[in-house]
PDB file of C-alpha atoms in Angstrom:
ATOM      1  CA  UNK A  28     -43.479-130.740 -90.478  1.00 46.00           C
ATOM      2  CA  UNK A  29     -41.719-127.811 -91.327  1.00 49.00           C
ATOM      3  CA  UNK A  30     -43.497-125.753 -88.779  1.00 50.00           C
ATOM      4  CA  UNK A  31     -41.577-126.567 -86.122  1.00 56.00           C
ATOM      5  CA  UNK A  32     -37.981-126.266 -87.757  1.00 58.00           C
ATOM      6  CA  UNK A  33     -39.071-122.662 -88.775  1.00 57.00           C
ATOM      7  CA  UNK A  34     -40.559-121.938 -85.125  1.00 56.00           C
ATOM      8  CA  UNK A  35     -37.421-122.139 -83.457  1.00 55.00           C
ATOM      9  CA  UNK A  36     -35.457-120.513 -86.320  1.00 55.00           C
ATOM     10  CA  UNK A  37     -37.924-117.369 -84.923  1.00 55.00           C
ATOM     11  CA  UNK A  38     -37.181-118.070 -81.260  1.00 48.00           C
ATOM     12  CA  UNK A  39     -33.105-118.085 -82.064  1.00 52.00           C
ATOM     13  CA  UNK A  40     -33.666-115.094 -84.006  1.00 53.00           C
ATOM     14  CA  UNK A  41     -35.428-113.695 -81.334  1.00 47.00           C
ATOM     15  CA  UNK A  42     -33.044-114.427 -78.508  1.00 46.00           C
ATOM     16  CA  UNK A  43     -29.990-113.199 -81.140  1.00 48.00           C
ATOM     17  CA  UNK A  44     -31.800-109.994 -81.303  1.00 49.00           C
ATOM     18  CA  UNK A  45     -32.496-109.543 -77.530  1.00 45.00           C
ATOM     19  CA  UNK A  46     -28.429-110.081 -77.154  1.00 46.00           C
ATOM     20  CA  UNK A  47     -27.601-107.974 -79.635  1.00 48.00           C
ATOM     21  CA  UNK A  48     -29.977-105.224 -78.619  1.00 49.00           C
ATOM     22  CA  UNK A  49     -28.670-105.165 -75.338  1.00 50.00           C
ATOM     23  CA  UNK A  50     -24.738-104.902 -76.410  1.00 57.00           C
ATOM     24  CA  UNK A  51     -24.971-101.016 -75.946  1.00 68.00           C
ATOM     25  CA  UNK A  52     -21.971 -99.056 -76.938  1.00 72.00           C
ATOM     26  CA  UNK A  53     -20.415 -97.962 -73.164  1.00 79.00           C
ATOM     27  CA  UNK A  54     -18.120 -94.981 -73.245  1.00 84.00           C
ATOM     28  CA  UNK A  55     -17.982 -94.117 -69.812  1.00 89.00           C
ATOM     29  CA  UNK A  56     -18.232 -96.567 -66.280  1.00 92.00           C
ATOM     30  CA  UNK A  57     -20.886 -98.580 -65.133  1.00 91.00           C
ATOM     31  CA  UNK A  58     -22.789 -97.519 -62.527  1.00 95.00           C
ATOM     32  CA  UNK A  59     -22.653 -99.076 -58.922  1.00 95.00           C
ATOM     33  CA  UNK A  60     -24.504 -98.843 -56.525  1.00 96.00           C
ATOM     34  CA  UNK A  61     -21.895 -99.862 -53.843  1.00 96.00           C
ATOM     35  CA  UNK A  62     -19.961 -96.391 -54.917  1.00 96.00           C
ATOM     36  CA  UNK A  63     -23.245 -94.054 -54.461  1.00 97.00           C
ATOM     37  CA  UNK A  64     -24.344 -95.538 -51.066  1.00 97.00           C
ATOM     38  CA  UNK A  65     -20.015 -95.206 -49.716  1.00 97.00           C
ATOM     39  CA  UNK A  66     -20.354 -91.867 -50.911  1.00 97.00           C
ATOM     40  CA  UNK A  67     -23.539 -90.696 -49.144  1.00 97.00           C
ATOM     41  CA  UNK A  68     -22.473 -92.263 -46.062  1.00 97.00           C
ATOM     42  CA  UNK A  69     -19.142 -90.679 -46.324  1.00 97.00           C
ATOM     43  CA  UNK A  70     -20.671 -86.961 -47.161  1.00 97.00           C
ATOM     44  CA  UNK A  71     -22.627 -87.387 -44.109  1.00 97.00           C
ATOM     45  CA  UNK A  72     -19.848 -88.657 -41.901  1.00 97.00           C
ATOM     46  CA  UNK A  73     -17.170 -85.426 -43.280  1.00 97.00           C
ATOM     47  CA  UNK A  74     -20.637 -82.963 -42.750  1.00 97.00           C
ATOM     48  CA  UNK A  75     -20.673 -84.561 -38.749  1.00 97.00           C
ATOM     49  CA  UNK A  76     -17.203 -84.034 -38.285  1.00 97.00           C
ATOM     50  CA  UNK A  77     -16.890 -80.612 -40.237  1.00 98.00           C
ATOM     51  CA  UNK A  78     -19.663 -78.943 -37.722  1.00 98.00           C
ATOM     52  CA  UNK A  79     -17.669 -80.482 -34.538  1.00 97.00           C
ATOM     53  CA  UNK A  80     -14.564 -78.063 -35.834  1.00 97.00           C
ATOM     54  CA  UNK A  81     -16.662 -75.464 -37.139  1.00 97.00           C
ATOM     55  CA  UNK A  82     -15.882 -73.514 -33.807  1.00 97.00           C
ATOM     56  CA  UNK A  83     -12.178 -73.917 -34.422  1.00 96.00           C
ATOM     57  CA  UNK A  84     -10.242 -76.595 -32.125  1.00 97.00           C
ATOM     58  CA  UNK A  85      -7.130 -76.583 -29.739  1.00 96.00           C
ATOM     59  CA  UNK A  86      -4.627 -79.376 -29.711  1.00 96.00           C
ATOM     60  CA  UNK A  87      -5.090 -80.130 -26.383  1.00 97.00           C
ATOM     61  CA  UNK A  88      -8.593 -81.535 -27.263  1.00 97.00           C
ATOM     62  CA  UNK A  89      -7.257 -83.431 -30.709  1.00 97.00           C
ATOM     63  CA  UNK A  90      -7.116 -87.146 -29.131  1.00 97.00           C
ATOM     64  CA  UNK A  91     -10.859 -86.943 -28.922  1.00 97.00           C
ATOM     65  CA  UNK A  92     -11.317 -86.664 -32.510  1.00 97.00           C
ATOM     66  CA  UNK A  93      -8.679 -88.609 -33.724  1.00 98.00           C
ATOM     67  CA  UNK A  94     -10.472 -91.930 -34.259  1.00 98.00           C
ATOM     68  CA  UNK A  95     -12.850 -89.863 -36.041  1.00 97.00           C
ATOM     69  CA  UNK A  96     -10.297 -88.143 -38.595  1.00 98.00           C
ATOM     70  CA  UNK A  97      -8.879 -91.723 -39.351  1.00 98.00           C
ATOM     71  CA  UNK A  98     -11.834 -93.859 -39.577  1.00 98.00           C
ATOM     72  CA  UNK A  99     -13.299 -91.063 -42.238  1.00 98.00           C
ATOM     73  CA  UNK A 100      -9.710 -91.250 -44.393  1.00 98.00           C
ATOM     74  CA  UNK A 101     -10.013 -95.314 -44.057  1.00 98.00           C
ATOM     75  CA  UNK A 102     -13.322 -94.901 -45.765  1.00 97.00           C
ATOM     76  CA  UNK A 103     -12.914 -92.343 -48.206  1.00 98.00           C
ATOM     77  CA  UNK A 104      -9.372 -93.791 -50.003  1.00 98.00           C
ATOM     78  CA  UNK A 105     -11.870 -97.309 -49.769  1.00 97.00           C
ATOM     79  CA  UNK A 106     -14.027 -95.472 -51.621  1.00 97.00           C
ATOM     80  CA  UNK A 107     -11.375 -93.958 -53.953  1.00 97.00           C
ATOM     81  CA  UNK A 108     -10.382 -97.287 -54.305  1.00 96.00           C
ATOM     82  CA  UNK A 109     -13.608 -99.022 -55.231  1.00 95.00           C
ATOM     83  CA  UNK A 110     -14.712 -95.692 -57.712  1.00 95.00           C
ATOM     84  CA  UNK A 111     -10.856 -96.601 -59.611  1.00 93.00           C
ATOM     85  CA  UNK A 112     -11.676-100.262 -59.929  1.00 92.00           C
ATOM     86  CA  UNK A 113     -14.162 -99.806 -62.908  1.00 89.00           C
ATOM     87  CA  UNK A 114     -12.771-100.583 -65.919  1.00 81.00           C
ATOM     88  CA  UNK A 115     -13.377 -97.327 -68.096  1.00 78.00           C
ATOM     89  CA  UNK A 116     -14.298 -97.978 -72.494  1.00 73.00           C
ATOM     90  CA  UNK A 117     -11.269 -96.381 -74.219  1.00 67.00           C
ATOM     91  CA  UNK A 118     -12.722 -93.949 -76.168  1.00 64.00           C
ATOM     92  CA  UNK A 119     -11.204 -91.459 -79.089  1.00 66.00           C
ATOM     93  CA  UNK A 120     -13.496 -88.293 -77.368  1.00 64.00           C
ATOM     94  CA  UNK A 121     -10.062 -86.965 -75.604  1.00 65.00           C
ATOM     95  CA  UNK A 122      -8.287 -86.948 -78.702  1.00 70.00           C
ATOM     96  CA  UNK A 123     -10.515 -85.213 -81.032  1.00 71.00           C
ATOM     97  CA  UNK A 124     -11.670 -82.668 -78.539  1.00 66.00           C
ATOM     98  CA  UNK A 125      -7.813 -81.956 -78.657  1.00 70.00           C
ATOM     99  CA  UNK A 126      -7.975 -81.866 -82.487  1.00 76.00           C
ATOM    100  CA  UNK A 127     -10.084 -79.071 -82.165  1.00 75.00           C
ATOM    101  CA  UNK A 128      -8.423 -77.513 -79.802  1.00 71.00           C
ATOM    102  CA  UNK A 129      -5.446 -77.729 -81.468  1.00 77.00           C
ATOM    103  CA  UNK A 130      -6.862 -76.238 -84.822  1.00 80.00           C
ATOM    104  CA  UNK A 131      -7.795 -72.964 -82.722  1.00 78.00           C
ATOM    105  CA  UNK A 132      -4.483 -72.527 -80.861  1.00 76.00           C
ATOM    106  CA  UNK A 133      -5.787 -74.253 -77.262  1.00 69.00           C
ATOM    107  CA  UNK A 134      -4.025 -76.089 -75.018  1.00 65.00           C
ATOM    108  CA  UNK A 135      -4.765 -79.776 -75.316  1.00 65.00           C
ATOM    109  CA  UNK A 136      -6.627 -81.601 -72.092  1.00 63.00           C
ATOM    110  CA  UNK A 137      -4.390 -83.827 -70.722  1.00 63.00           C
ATOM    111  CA  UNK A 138      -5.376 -87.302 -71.669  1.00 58.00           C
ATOM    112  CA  UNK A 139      -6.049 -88.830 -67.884  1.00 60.00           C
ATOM    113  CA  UNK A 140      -9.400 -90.238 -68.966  1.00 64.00           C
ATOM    114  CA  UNK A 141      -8.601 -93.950 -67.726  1.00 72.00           C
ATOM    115  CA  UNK A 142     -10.150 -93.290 -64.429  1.00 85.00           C
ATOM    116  CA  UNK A 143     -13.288 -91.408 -63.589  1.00 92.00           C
ATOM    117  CA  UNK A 144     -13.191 -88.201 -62.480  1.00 94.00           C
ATOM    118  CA  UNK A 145     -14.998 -89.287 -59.073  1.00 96.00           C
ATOM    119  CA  UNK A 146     -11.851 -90.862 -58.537  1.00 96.00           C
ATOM    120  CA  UNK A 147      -9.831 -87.992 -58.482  1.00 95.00           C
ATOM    121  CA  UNK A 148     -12.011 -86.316 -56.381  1.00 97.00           C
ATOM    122  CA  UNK A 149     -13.183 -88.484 -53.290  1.00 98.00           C
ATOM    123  CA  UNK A 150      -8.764 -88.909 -53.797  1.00 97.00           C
ATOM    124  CA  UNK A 151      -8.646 -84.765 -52.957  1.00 98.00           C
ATOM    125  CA  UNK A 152     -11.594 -84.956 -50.306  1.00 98.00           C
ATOM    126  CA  UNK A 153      -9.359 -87.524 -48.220  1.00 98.00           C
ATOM    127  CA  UNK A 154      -5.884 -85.481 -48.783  1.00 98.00           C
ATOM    128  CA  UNK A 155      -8.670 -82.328 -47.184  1.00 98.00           C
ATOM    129  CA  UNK A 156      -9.595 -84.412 -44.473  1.00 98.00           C
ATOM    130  CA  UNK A 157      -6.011 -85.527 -43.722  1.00 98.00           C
ATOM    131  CA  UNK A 158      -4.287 -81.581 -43.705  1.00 98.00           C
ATOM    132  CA  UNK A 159      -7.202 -80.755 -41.404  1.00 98.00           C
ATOM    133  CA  UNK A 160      -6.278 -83.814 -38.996  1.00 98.00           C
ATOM    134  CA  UNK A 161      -2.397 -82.841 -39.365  1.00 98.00           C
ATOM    135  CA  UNK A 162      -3.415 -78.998 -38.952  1.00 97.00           C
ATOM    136  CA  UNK A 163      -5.605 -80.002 -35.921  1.00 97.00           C
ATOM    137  CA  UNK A 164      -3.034 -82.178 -34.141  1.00 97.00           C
ATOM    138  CA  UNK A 165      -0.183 -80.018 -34.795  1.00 96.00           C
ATOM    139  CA  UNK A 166      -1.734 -76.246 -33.434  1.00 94.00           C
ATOM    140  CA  UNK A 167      -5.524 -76.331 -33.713  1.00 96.00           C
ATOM    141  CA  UNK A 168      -7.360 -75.027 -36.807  1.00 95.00           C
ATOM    142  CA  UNK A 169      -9.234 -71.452 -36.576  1.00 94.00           C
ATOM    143  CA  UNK A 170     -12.898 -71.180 -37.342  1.00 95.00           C
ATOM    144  CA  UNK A 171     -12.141 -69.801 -40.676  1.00 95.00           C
ATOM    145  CA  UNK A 172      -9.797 -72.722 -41.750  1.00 96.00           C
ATOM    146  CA  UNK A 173     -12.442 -74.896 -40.643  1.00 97.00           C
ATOM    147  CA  UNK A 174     -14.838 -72.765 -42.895  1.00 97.00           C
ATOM    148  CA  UNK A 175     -11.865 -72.938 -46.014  1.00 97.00           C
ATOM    149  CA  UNK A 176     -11.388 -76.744 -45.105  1.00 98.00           C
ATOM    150  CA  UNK A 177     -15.427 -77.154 -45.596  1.00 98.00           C
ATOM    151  CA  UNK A 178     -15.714 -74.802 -48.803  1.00 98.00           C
ATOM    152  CA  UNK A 179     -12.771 -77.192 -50.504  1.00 98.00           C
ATOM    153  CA  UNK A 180     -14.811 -80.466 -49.344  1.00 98.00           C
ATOM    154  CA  UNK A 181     -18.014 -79.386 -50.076  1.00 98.00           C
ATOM    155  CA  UNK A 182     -16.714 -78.701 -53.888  1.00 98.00           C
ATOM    156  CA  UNK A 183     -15.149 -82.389 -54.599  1.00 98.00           C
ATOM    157  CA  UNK A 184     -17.911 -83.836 -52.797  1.00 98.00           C
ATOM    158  CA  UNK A 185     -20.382 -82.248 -55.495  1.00 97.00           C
ATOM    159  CA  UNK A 186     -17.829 -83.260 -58.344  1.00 98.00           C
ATOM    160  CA  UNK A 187     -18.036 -86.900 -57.145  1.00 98.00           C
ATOM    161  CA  UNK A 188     -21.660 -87.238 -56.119  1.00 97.00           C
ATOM    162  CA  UNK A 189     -22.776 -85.754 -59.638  1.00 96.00           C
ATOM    163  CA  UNK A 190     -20.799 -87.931 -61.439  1.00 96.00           C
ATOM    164  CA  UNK A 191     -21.684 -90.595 -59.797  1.00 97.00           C
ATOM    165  CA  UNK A 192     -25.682 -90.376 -60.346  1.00 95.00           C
ATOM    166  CA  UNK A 193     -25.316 -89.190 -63.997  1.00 94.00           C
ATOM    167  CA  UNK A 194     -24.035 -92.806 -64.579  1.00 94.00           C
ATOM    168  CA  UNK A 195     -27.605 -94.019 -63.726  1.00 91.00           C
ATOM    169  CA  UNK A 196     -28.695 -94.855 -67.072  1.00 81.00           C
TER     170      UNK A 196
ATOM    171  CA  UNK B  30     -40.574-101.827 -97.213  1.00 75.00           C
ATOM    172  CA  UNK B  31     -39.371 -98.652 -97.898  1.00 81.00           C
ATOM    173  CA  UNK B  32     -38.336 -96.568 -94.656  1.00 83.00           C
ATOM    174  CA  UNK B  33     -40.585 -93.585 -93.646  1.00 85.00           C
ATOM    175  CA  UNK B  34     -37.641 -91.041 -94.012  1.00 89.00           C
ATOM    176  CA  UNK B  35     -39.820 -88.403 -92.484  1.00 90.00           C
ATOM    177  CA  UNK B  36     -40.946 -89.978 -89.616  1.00 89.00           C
ATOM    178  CA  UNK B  37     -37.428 -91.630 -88.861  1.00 89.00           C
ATOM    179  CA  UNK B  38     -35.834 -88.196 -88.688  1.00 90.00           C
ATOM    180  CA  UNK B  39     -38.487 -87.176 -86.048  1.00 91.00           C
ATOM    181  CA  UNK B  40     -38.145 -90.440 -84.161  1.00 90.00           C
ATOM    182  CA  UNK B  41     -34.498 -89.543 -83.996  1.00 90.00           C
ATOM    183  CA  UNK B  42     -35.052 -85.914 -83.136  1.00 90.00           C
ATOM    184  CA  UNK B  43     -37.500 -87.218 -80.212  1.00 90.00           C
ATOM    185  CA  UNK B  44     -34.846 -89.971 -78.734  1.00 88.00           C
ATOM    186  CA  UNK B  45     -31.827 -87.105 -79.052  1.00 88.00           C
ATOM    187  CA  UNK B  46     -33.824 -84.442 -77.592  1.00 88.00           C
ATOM    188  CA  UNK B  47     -35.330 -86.218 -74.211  1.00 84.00           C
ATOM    189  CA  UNK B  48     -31.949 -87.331 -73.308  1.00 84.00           C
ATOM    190  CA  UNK B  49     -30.130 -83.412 -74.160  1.00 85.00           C
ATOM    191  CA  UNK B  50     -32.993 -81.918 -72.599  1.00 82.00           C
ATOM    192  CA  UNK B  51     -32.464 -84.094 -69.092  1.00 79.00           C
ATOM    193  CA  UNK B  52     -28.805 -83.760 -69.734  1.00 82.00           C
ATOM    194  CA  UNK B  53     -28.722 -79.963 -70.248  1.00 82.00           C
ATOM    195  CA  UNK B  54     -30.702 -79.248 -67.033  1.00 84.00           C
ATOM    196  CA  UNK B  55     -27.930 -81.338 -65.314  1.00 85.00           C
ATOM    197  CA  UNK B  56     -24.720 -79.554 -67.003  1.00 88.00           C
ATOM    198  CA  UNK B  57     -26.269 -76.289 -65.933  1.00 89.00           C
ATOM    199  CA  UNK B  58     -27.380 -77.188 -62.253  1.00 93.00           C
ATOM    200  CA  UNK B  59     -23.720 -78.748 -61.756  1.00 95.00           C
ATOM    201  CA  UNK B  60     -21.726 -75.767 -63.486  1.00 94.00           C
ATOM    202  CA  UNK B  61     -23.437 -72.821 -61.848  1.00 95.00           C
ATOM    203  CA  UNK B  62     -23.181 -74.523 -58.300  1.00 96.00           C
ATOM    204  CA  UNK B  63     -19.584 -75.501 -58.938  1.00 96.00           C
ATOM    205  CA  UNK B  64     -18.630 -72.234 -60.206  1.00 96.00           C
ATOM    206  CA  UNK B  65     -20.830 -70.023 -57.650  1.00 96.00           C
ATOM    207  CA  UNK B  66     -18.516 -72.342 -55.412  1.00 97.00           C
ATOM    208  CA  UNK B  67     -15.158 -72.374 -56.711  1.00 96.00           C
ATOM    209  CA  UNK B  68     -15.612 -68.214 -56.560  1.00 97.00           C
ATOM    210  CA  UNK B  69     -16.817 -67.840 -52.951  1.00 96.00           C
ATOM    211  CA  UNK B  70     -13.900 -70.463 -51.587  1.00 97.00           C
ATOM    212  CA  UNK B  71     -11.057 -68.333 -53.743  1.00 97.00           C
ATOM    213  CA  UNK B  72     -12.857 -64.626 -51.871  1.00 97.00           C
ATOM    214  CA  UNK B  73     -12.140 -66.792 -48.787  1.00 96.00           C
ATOM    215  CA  UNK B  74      -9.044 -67.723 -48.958  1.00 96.00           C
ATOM    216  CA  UNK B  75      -8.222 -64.079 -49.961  1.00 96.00           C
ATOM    217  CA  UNK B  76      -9.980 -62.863 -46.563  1.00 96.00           C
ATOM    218  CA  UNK B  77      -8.528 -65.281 -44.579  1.00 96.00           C
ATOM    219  CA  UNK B  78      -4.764 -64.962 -46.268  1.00 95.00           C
ATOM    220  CA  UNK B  79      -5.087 -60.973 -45.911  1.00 96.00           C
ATOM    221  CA  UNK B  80      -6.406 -60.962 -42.344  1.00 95.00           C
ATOM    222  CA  UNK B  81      -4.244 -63.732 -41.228  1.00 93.00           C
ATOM    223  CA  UNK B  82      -7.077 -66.424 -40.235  1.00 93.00           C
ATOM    224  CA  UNK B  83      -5.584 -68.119 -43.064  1.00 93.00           C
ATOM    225  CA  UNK B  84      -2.092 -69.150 -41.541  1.00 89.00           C
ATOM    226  CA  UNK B  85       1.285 -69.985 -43.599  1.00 89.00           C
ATOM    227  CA  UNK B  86       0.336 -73.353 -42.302  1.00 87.00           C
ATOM    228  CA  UNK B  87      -2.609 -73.943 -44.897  1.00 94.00           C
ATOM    229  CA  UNK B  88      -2.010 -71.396 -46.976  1.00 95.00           C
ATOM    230  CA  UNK B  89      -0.817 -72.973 -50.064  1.00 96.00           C
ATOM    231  CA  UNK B  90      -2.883 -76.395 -49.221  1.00 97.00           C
ATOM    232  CA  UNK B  91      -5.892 -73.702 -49.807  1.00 97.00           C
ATOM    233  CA  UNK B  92      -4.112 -72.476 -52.858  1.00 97.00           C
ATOM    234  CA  UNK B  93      -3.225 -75.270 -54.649  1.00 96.00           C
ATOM    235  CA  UNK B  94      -6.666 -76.688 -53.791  1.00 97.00           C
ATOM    236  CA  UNK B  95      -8.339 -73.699 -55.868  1.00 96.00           C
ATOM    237  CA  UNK B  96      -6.521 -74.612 -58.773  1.00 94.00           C
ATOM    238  CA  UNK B  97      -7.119 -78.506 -58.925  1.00 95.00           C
ATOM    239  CA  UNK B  98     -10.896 -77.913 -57.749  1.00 96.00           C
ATOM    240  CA  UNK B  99     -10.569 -75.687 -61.131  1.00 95.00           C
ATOM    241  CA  UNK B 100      -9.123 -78.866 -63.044  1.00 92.00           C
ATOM    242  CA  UNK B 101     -10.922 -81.420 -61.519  1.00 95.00           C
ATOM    243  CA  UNK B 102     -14.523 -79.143 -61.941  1.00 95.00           C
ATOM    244  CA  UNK B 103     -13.214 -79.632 -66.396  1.00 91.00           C
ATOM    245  CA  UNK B 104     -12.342 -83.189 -65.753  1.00 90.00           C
ATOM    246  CA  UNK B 105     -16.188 -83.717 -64.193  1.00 94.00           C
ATOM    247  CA  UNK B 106     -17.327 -82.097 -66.930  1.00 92.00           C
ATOM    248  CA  UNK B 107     -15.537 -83.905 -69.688  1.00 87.00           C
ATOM    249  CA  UNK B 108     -16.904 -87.133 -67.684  1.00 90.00           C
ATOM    250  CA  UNK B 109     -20.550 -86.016 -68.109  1.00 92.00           C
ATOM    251  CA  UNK B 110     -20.098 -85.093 -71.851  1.00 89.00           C
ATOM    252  CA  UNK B 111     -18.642 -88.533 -72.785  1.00 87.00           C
ATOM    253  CA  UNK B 112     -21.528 -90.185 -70.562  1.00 90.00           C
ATOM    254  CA  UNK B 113     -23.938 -87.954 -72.354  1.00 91.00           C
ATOM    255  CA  UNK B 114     -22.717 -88.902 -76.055  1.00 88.00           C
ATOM    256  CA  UNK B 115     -22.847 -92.205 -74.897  1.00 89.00           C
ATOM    257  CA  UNK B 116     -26.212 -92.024 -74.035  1.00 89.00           C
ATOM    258  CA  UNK B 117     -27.332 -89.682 -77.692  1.00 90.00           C
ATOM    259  CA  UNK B 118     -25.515 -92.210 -79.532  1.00 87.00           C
ATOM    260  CA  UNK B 119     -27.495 -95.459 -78.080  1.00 88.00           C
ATOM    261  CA  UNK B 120     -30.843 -93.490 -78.448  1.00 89.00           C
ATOM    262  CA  UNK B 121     -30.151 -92.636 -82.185  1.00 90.00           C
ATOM    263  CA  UNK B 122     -28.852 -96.011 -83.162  1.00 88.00           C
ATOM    264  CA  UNK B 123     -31.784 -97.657 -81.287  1.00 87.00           C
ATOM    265  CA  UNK B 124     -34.033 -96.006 -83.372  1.00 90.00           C
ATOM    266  CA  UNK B 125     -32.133 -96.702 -86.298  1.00 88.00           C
ATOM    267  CA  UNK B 126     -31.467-100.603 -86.283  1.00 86.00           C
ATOM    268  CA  UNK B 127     -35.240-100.914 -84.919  1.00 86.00           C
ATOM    269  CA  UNK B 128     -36.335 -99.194 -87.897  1.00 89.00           C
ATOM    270  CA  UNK B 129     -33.795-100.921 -90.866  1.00 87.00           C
ATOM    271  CA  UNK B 130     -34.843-104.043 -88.751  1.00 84.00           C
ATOM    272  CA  UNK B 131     -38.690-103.446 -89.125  1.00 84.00           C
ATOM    273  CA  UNK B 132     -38.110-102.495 -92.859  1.00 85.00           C
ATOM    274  CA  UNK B 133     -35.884-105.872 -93.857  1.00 85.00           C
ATOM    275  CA  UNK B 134     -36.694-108.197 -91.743  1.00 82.00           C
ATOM    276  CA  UNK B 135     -32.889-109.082 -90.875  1.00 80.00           C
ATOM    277  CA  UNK B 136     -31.278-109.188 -87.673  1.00 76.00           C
ATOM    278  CA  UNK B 137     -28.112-106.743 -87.412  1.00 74.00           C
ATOM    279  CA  UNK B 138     -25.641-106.463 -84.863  1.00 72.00           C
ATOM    280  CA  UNK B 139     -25.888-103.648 -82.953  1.00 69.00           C
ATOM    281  CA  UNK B 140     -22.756-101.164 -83.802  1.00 68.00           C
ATOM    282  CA  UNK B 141     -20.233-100.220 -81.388  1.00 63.00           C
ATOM    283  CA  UNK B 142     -18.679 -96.532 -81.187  1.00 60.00           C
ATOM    284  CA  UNK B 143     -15.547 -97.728 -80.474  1.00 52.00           C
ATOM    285  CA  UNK B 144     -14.977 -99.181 -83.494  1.00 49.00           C
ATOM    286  CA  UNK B 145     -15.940 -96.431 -86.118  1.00 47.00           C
ATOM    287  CA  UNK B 146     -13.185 -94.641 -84.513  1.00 43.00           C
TER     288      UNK B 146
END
């Protein structure tokens, strides 16, 4: 008679154990999906549009690639958008790395570590996109601002991508 | 049952060391690309501000951009070292509570880093 009593004791025990091993501590944002697909599509989109200026462009020809400019800026502050959502785990990491710095004389990091740092940078990859559109419309970029406009790009869009994959786990 | 101190240490070792070895590989990869990077785009804006390809239009745009790719480039960082100690501390304390578990018999709540703080 007591078999049974005891048997589901085990089973809640169990399940209470399942929960609890799952509760992993979470110091940094979940990954999603949704974020890493909007920002291959986007680095794709920005790589089209970066080899259609690569030549340099004249203003007289700007109205053919404004749709182009804007729909890309639409979808990367989206993205920016989306990548801020995430709640990110308060954590004390900030503040004792600036312990440490403090004992040896450093400057402190500031303590912006609310939002990820893919944030910040799919943020800077639209403000790039939008001085090239403004440069473009307003005199035509040269071939090697289009090269310095790519360079800048091509770094945040490596910050952000990284990022975004180490939070796989 | 006593706990195999021996064998717990190298349990502990082994969980640490496959995530810092996967980890490491990544840090490295992403800081030598980043700074190989950072270094050719600030030798381009040089060229192009000294030859004049670089007009006053976008000048300091391409200035100002070196030094938040610069900032942003630590912030990244900083990002993959709390996602990394994140990830050390979950491996260690999995092996830890799995073990004491195994040992006693009881059930323990799993600890959260937050809170030793």
């Amino acid at each position: 008679m007591m078999r049974r009593p005891l048997a589901s004791l085990r089973l809640a025990a169990l399940a209470l154990w399942l929960l609890l091993s799952g509760c992993a501590t979470q110091l940094a944002p979940a990954y999603d999906r949704a974020v890493v697909d909007g920002l291959n599509a986007a680095a794709l989109e920005t790589m089209t549009l970066l080899a259609a200026v690569s030549a340099g462009t004249e203003p007289a020809s700007f109205a053919v690639r404004e749709p182009r400019y804007n729909a890309l800026i639409g979808r990367l502050d989206a993205l920016a958008l989306l990548a801020g959502a995430r709640p990110v785990p308060r954590n004390g990491l900030t503040d004792a790395i600036n312990a440490a710095l403090a004992q040896r004389g450093g400057p402190p990091l500031d303590d912006d570590s609310s939002t990820a740092p893919s944030t910040h940078a799919i943020r800077k990859i639209a403000e790039t996109v939008t001085k090239l559109r403004d440069t473009d419309r307003k005199r035509g970029v040269t071939a090697f601002e289009a090269m310095a406009f790519k360079g800048q790009i091509v770094i945040y869009l490596d910050q952000a991508i990284t990022y975004e994959n180490y939070l796989q786990r | 049952m006593p706990l195999d101190i021996s064998q717990l240490v190298l349990d502990m070792q082994a969980a640490a060391t496959s995530v810092l070895k996967a980890d490491v590989t990544t840090f490295r990869g992403f800081s030598d690309r980043q700074l190989k990077a950072i270094a050719q785009q600030a030798e381009l804006v040089r060229l192009g501000i000294t030859s004049g390809q670089i007009t006053d239009e976008t000048r300091e745009f391409f200035l100002d951009g070196l030094e938040d790719m610069a900032l942003s480039f630590a912030r990244t960082l900083r990002g993959l070292l709390i996602a990394t100690v994140e990830k050390v501390w979950n491996a260690l304390v999995g092996v830890l509570w799995k073990a004491i578990s195994a040992a006693t018999g009881l059930i323990l709540p799993f600890p959260v880093l937050g809170e030793l703080q």
